[in-house]
GROMACS .gro file of C-alpha atoms in nm:
model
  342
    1UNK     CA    1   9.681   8.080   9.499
    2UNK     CA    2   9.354   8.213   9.443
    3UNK     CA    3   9.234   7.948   9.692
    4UNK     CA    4   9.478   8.143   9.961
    5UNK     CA    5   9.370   8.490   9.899
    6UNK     CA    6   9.008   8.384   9.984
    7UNK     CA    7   9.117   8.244  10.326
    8UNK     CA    8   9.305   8.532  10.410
    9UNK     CA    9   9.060   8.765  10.299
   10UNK     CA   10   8.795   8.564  10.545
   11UNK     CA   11   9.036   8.592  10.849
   12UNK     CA   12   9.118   8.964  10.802
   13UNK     CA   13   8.723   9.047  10.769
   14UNK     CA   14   8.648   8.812  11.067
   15UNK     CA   15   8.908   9.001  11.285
   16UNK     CA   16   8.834   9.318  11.125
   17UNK     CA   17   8.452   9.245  11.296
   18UNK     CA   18   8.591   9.073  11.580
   19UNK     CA   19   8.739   9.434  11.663
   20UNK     CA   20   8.427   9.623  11.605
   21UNK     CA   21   8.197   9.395  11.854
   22UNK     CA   22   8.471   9.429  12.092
   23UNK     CA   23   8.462   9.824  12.041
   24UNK     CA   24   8.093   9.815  12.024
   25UNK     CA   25   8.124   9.624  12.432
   26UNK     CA   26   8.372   9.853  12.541
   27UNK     CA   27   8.169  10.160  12.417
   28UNK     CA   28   7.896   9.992  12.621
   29UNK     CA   29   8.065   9.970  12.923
   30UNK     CA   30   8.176  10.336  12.911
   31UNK     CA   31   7.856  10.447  12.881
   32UNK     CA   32   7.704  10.278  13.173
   33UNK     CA   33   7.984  10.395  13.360
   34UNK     CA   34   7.922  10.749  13.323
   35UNK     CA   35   7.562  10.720  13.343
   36UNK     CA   36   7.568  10.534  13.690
   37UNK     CA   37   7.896  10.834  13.771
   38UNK     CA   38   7.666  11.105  13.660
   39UNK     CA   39   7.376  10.987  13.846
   40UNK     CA   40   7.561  11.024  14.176
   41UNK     CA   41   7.725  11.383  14.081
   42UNK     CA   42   7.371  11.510  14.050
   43UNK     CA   43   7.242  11.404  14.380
   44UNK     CA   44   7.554  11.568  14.519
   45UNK     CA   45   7.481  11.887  14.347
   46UNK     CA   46   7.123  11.829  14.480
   47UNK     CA   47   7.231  11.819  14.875
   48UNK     CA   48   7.484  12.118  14.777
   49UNK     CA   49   7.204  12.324  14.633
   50UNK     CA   50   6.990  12.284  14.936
   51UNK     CA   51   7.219  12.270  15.203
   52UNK     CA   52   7.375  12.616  15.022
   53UNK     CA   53   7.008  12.748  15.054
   54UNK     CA   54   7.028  12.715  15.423
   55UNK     CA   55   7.422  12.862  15.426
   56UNK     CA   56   7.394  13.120  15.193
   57UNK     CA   57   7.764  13.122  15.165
   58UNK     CA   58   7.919  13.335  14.894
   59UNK     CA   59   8.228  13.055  14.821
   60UNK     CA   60   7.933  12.794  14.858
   61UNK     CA   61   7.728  12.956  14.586
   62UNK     CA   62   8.041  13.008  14.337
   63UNK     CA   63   8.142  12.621  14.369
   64UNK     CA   64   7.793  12.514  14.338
   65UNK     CA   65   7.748  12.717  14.045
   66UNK     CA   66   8.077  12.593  13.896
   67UNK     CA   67   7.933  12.222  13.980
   68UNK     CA   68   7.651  12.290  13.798
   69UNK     CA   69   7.825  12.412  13.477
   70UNK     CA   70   8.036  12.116  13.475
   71UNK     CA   71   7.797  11.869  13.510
   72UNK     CA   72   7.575  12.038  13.247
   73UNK     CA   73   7.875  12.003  12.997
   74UNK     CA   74   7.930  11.628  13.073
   75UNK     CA   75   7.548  11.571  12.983
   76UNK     CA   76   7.644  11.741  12.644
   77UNK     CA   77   7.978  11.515  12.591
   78UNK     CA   78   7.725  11.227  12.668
   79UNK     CA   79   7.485  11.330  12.437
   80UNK     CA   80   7.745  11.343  12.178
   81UNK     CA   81   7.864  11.006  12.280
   82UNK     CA   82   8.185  11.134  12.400
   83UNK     CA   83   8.177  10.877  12.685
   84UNK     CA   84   8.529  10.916  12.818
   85UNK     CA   85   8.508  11.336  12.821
   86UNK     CA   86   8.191  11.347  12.962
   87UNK     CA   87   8.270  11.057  13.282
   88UNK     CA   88   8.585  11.288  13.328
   89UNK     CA   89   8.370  11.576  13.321
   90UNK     CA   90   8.077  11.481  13.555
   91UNK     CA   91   8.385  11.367  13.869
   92UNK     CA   92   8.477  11.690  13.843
   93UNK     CA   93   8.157  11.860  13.854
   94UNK     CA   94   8.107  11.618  14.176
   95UNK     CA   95   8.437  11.750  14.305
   96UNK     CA   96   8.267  12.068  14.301
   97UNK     CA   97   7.970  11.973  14.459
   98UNK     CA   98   8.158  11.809  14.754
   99UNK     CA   99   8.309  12.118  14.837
  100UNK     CA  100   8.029  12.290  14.844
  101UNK     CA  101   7.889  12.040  15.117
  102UNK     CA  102   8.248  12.058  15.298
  103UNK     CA  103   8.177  12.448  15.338
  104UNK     CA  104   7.864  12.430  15.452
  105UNK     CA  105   8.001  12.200  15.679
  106UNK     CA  106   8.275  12.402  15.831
  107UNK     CA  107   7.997  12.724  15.868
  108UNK     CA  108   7.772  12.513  16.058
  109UNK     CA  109   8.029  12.437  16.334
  110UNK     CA  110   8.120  12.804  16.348
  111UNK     CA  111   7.780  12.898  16.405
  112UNK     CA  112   7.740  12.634  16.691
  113UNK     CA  113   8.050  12.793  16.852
  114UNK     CA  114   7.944  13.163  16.825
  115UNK     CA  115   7.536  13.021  16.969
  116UNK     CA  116   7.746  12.812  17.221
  117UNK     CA  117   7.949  13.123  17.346
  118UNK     CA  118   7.622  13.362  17.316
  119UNK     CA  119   7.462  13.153  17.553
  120UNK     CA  120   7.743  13.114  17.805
  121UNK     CA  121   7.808  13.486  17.768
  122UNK     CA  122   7.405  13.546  17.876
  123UNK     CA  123   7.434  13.283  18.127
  124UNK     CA  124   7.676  13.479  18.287
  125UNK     CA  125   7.447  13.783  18.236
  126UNK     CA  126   7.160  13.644  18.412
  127UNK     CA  127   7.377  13.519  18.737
  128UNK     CA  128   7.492  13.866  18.815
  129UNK     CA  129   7.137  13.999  18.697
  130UNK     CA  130   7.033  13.998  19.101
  131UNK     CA  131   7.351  14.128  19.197
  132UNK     CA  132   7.274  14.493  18.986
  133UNK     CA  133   7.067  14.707  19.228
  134UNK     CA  134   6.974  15.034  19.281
  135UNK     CA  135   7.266  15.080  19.557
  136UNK     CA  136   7.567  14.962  19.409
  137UNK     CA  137   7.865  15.192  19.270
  138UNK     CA  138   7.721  15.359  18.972
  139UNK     CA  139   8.053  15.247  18.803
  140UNK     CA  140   7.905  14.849  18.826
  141UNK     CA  141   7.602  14.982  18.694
  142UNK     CA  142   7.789  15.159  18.371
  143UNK     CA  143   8.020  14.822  18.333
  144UNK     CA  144   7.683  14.584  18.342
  145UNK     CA  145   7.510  14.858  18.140
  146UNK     CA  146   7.831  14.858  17.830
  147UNK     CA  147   7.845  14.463  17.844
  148UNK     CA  148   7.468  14.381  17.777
  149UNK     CA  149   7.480  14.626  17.526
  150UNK     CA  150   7.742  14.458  17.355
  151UNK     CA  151   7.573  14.124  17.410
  152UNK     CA  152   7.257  14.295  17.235
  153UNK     CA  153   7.479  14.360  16.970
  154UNK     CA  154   7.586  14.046  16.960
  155UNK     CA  155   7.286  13.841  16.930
  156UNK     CA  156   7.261  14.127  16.627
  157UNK     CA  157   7.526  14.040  16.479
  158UNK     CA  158   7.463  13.703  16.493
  159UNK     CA  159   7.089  13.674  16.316
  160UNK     CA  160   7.267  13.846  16.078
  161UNK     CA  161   7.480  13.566  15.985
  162UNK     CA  162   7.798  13.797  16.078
  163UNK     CA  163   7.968  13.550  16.261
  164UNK     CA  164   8.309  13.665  16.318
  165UNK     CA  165   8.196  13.995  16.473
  166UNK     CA  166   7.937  13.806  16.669
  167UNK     CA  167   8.182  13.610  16.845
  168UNK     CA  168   8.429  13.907  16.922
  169UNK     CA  169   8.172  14.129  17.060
  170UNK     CA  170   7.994  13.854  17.317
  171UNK     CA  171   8.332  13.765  17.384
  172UNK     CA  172   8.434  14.129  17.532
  173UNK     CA  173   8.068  14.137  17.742
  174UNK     CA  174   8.210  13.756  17.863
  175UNK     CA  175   8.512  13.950  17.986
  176UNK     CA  176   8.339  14.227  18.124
  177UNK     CA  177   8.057  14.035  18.373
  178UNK     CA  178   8.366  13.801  18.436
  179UNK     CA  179   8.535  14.098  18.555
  180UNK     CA  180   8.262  14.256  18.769
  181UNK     CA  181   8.160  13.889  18.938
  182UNK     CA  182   8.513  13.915  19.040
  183UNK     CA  183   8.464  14.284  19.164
  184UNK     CA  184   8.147  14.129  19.346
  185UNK     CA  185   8.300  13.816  19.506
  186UNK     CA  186   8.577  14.052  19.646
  187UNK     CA  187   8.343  14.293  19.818
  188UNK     CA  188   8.112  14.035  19.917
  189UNK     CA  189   8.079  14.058  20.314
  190UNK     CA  190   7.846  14.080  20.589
  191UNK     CA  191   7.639  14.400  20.455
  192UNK     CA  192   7.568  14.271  20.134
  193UNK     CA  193   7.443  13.936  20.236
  194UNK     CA  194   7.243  14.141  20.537
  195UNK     CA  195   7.088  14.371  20.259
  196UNK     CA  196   6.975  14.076  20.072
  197UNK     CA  197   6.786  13.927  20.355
  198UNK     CA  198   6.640  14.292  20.427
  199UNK     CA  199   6.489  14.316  20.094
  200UNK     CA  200   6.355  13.894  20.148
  201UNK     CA  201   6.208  13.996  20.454
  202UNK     CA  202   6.030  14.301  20.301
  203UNK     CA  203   5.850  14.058  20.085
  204UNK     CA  204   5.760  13.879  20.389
  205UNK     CA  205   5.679  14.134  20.559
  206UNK     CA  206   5.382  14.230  20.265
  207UNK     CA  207   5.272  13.884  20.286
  208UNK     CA  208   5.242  13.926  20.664
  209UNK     CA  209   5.048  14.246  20.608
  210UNK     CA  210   4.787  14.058  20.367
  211UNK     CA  211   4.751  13.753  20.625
  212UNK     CA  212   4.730  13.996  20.887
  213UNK     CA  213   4.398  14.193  20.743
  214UNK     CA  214   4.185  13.901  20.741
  215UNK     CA  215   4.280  13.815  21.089
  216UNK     CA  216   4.100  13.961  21.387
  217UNK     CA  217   4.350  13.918  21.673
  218UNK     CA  218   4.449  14.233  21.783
  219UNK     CA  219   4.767  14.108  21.945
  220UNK     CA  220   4.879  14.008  21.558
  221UNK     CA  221   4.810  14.363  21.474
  222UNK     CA  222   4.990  14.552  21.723
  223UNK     CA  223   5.350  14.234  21.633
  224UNK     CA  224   5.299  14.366  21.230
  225UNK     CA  225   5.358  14.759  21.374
  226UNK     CA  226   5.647  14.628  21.578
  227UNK     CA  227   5.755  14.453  21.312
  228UNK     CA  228   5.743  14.765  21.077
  229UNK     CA  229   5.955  14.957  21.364
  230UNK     CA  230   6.244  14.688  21.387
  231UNK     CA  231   6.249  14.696  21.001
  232UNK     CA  232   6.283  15.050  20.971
  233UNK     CA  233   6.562  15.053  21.215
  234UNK     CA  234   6.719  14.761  21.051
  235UNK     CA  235   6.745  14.978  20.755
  236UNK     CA  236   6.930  15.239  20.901
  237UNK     CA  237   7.177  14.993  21.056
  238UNK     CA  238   7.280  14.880  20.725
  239UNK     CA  239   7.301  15.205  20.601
  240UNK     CA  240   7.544  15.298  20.912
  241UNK     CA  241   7.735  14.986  20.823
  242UNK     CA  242   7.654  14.789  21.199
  243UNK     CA  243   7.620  14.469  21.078
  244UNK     CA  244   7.606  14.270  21.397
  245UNK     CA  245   7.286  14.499  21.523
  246UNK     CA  246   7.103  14.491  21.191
  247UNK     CA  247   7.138  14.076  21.212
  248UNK     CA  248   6.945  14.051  21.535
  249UNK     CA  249   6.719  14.320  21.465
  250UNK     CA  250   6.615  14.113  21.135
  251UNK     CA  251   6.626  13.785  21.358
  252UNK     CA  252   6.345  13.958  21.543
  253UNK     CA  253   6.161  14.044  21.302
  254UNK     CA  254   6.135  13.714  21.162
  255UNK     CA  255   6.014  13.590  21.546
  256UNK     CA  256   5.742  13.824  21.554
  257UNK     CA  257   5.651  13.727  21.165
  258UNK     CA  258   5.606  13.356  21.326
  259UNK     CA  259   5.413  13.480  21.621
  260UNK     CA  260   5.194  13.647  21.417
  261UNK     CA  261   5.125  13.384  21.149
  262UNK     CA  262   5.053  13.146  21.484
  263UNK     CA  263   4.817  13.380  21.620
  264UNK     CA  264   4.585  13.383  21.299
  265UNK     CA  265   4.625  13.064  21.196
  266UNK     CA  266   4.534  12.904  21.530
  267UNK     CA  267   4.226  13.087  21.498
  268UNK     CA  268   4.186  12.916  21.207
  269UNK     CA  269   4.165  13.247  20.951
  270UNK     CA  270   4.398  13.072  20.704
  271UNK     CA  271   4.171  12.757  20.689
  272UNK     CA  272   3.845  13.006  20.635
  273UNK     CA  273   4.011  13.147  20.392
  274UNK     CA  274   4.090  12.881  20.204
  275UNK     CA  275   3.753  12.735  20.232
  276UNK     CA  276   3.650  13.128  20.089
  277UNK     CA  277   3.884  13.095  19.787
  278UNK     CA  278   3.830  12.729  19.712
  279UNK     CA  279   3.375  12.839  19.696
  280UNK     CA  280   3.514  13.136  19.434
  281UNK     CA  281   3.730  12.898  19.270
  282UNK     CA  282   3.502  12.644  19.211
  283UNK     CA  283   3.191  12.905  19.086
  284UNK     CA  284   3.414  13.104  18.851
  285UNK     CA  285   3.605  12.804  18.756
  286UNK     CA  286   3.195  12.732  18.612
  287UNK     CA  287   3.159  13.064  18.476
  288UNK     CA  288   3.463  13.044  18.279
  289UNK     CA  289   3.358  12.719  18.121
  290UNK     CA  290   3.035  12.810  18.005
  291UNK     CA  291   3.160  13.181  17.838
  292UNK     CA  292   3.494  12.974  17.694
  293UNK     CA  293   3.682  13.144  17.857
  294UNK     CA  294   4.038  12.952  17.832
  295UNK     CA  295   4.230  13.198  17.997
  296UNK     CA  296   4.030  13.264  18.318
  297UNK     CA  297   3.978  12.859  18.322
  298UNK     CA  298   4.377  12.822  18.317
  299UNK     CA  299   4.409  13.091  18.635
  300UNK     CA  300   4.114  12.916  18.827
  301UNK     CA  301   4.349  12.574  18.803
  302UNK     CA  302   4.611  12.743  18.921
  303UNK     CA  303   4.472  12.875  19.192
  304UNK     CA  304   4.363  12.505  19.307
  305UNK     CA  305   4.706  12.392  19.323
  306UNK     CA  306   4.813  12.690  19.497
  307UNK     CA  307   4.554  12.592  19.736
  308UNK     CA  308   4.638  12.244  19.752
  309UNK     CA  309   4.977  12.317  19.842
  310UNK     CA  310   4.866  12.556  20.119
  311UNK     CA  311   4.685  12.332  20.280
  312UNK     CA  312   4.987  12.096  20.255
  313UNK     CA  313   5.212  12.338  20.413
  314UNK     CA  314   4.904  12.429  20.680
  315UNK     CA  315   4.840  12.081  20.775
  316UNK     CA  316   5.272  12.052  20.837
  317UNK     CA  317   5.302  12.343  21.044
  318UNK     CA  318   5.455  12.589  20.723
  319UNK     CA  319   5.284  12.868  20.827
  320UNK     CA  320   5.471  13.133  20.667
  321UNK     CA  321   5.464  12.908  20.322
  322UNK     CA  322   5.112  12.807  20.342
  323UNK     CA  323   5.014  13.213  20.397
  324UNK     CA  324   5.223  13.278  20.072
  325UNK     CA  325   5.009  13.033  19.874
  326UNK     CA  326   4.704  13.171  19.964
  327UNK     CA  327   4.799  13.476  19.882
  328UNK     CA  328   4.915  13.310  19.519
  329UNK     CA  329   4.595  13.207  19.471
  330UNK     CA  330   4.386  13.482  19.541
  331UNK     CA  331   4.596  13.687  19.330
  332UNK     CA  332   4.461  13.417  19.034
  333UNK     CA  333   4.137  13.458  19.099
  334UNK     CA  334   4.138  13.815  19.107
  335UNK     CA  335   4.270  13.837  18.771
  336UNK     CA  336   4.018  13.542  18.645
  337UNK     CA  337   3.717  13.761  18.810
  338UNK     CA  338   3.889  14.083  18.572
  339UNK     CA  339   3.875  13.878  18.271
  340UNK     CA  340   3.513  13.702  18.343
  341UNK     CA  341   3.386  14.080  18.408
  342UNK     CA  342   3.531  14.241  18.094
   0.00000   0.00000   0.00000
């Protein structure tokens, strides 16, 4: 009997042990569980915290602050051992974190669509930029005037991180220029293409002028002042709405622009003046490099290729073009000579 109790005795304490190394394993595996778990959480709540830094969203900072509290209580449960609590406690604090990310998220792709409509909206803007002059209805003028400002305000709005109000207001100045290209593309007719090749032949006509001064033909002279003439009478066609006369006047104008060019450059003025400019270029192009001066250097470069093209447009027949060049260039060096003699 006695013999029995012993043998019992043996198999209860061997199971009794048997149960504690399995406890012991289990415990074990718990633990590395949460540890790996709680790992992860925190490099969650690291990309929330810095991707909330960025944001600066008010819900963002709340859940990441709530993430943070969690995961600081399953560190405690985990100090204490409390394997199961704390694992439990850092997937929540994860959770957390994730929705932090998730908000950040969904504020990034609003901001893209309030930049993408900001820059359609000042796309828009800048086509019908050309098409605000001095002479149309002063009621264009007030409509352009009230939609950039409320583009301006906008773009305000915007570096503000005010979305919603950003996209409203750039929205209504969308609306607006829509509105007045439409006003524009219904009263676009003969005048207001002819008035746009008036003011592109006054331009010409100053870059005549300028060719015309270094030229000594006489016969180029007197063209210019019957140039001048045709354009001033031009001008008052428009303004008395005869389209079909102020078309051929113009058309004339441009003749006698061609005629002169010819005249001067078949005395070869435009190649004498290149051959001028490209002697200046080359001497203050020196003098810029030995004061260190960047900025004149830069403007004496320029002022080649303007002259290389020039002689590219000269040597094809681009009279008109290759005049224009020259004239590029020698506005370079002017400003190079300013700088060098400051």
């Amino acid at each position: 009997m006695k013999r029995k109790f012993s043998t019992m005795s043996f198999l209860f304490i061997a199971l009794l042990l048997a149960g504690n190394v399995l406890a012991q394993s289990n415990g074990q595996i718990v633990r590395n569980k949460f540890m790996n778990e709680y790992e992860k959480t925190q490099e969650v709540i690291n990309r929330a915290r810095v991707v909330q830094q960025q944001t600066q969203t008010e819900k963002g900072k709340a859940l990441l602050d709530l993430a943070i509290l969690v995961q600081n209580s399953a560190h405690e449960f985990g100090q204490r051992a409390m394997y199961v609590r704390a694992l439990e406690y850092t997937l929540k604090a994860r959770e957390q974190a994730r929705a932090v990310l998730a908000i950040s998220l969904q504020a990034e792709e609003n901001e893209n669509l309030v930049l993408r409509q900001l820059e359609k909206t000042d796309n828009l803007i800048d086509q019908i930029q050309n098409r605000i002059t001095p002479d149309v209805p002063r009621m264009y003028l007030r409509l352009f005037d009230s939609a950039r400002d409320n583009q301006n305000r906008a773009w305000e709005f915007y570096r503000n991180n005010e979305l919603r109000p950003a996209l409203k207001m750039s929205r209504q100045a969308e609306k607006s220029i829509r509105g007045l290209l439409e006003k524009f593309k219904a009263e676009q007719g003969p005048l207001h293409r002819l008035r746009n090749q008036w003011r592109q032949l006054e331009q010409k006509m100053e870059q005549a002028q300028n060719m015309i001064a270094d030229c000594d033909s006489d016969e180029a002279g007197k063209l210019m002042e019957k140039a001048r003439d045709r354009m001033r009478e031009c001008e008052r066609m428009l303004n008395d709405g005869q389209a079909d006369q102020a078309e051929g006047n113009m058309n004339t104008v441009q003749q006698m622009f061609r005629q002169a060019y010819n005249l001067c450059a078949g005395q070869g003025s435009l190649e004498k003046k290149m051959n001028q400019l490209k002697g200046e270029v080359d001497r203050y192009l020196e003098n810029a490099v030995q004061n260190g001066n960047a900025e004149a250097g830069e403007l004496m470069n320029k002022a080649r290729q303007h002259l290389r093209e020039a002689e590219r447009l000269c040597n094809e027949g681009n009279v008109e073009a290759c005049a224009a060049n020259i004239k590029a260039a020698q506005m370079n060096v002017n400003k190079a000579k300013e700088l060098l003699e400051s």
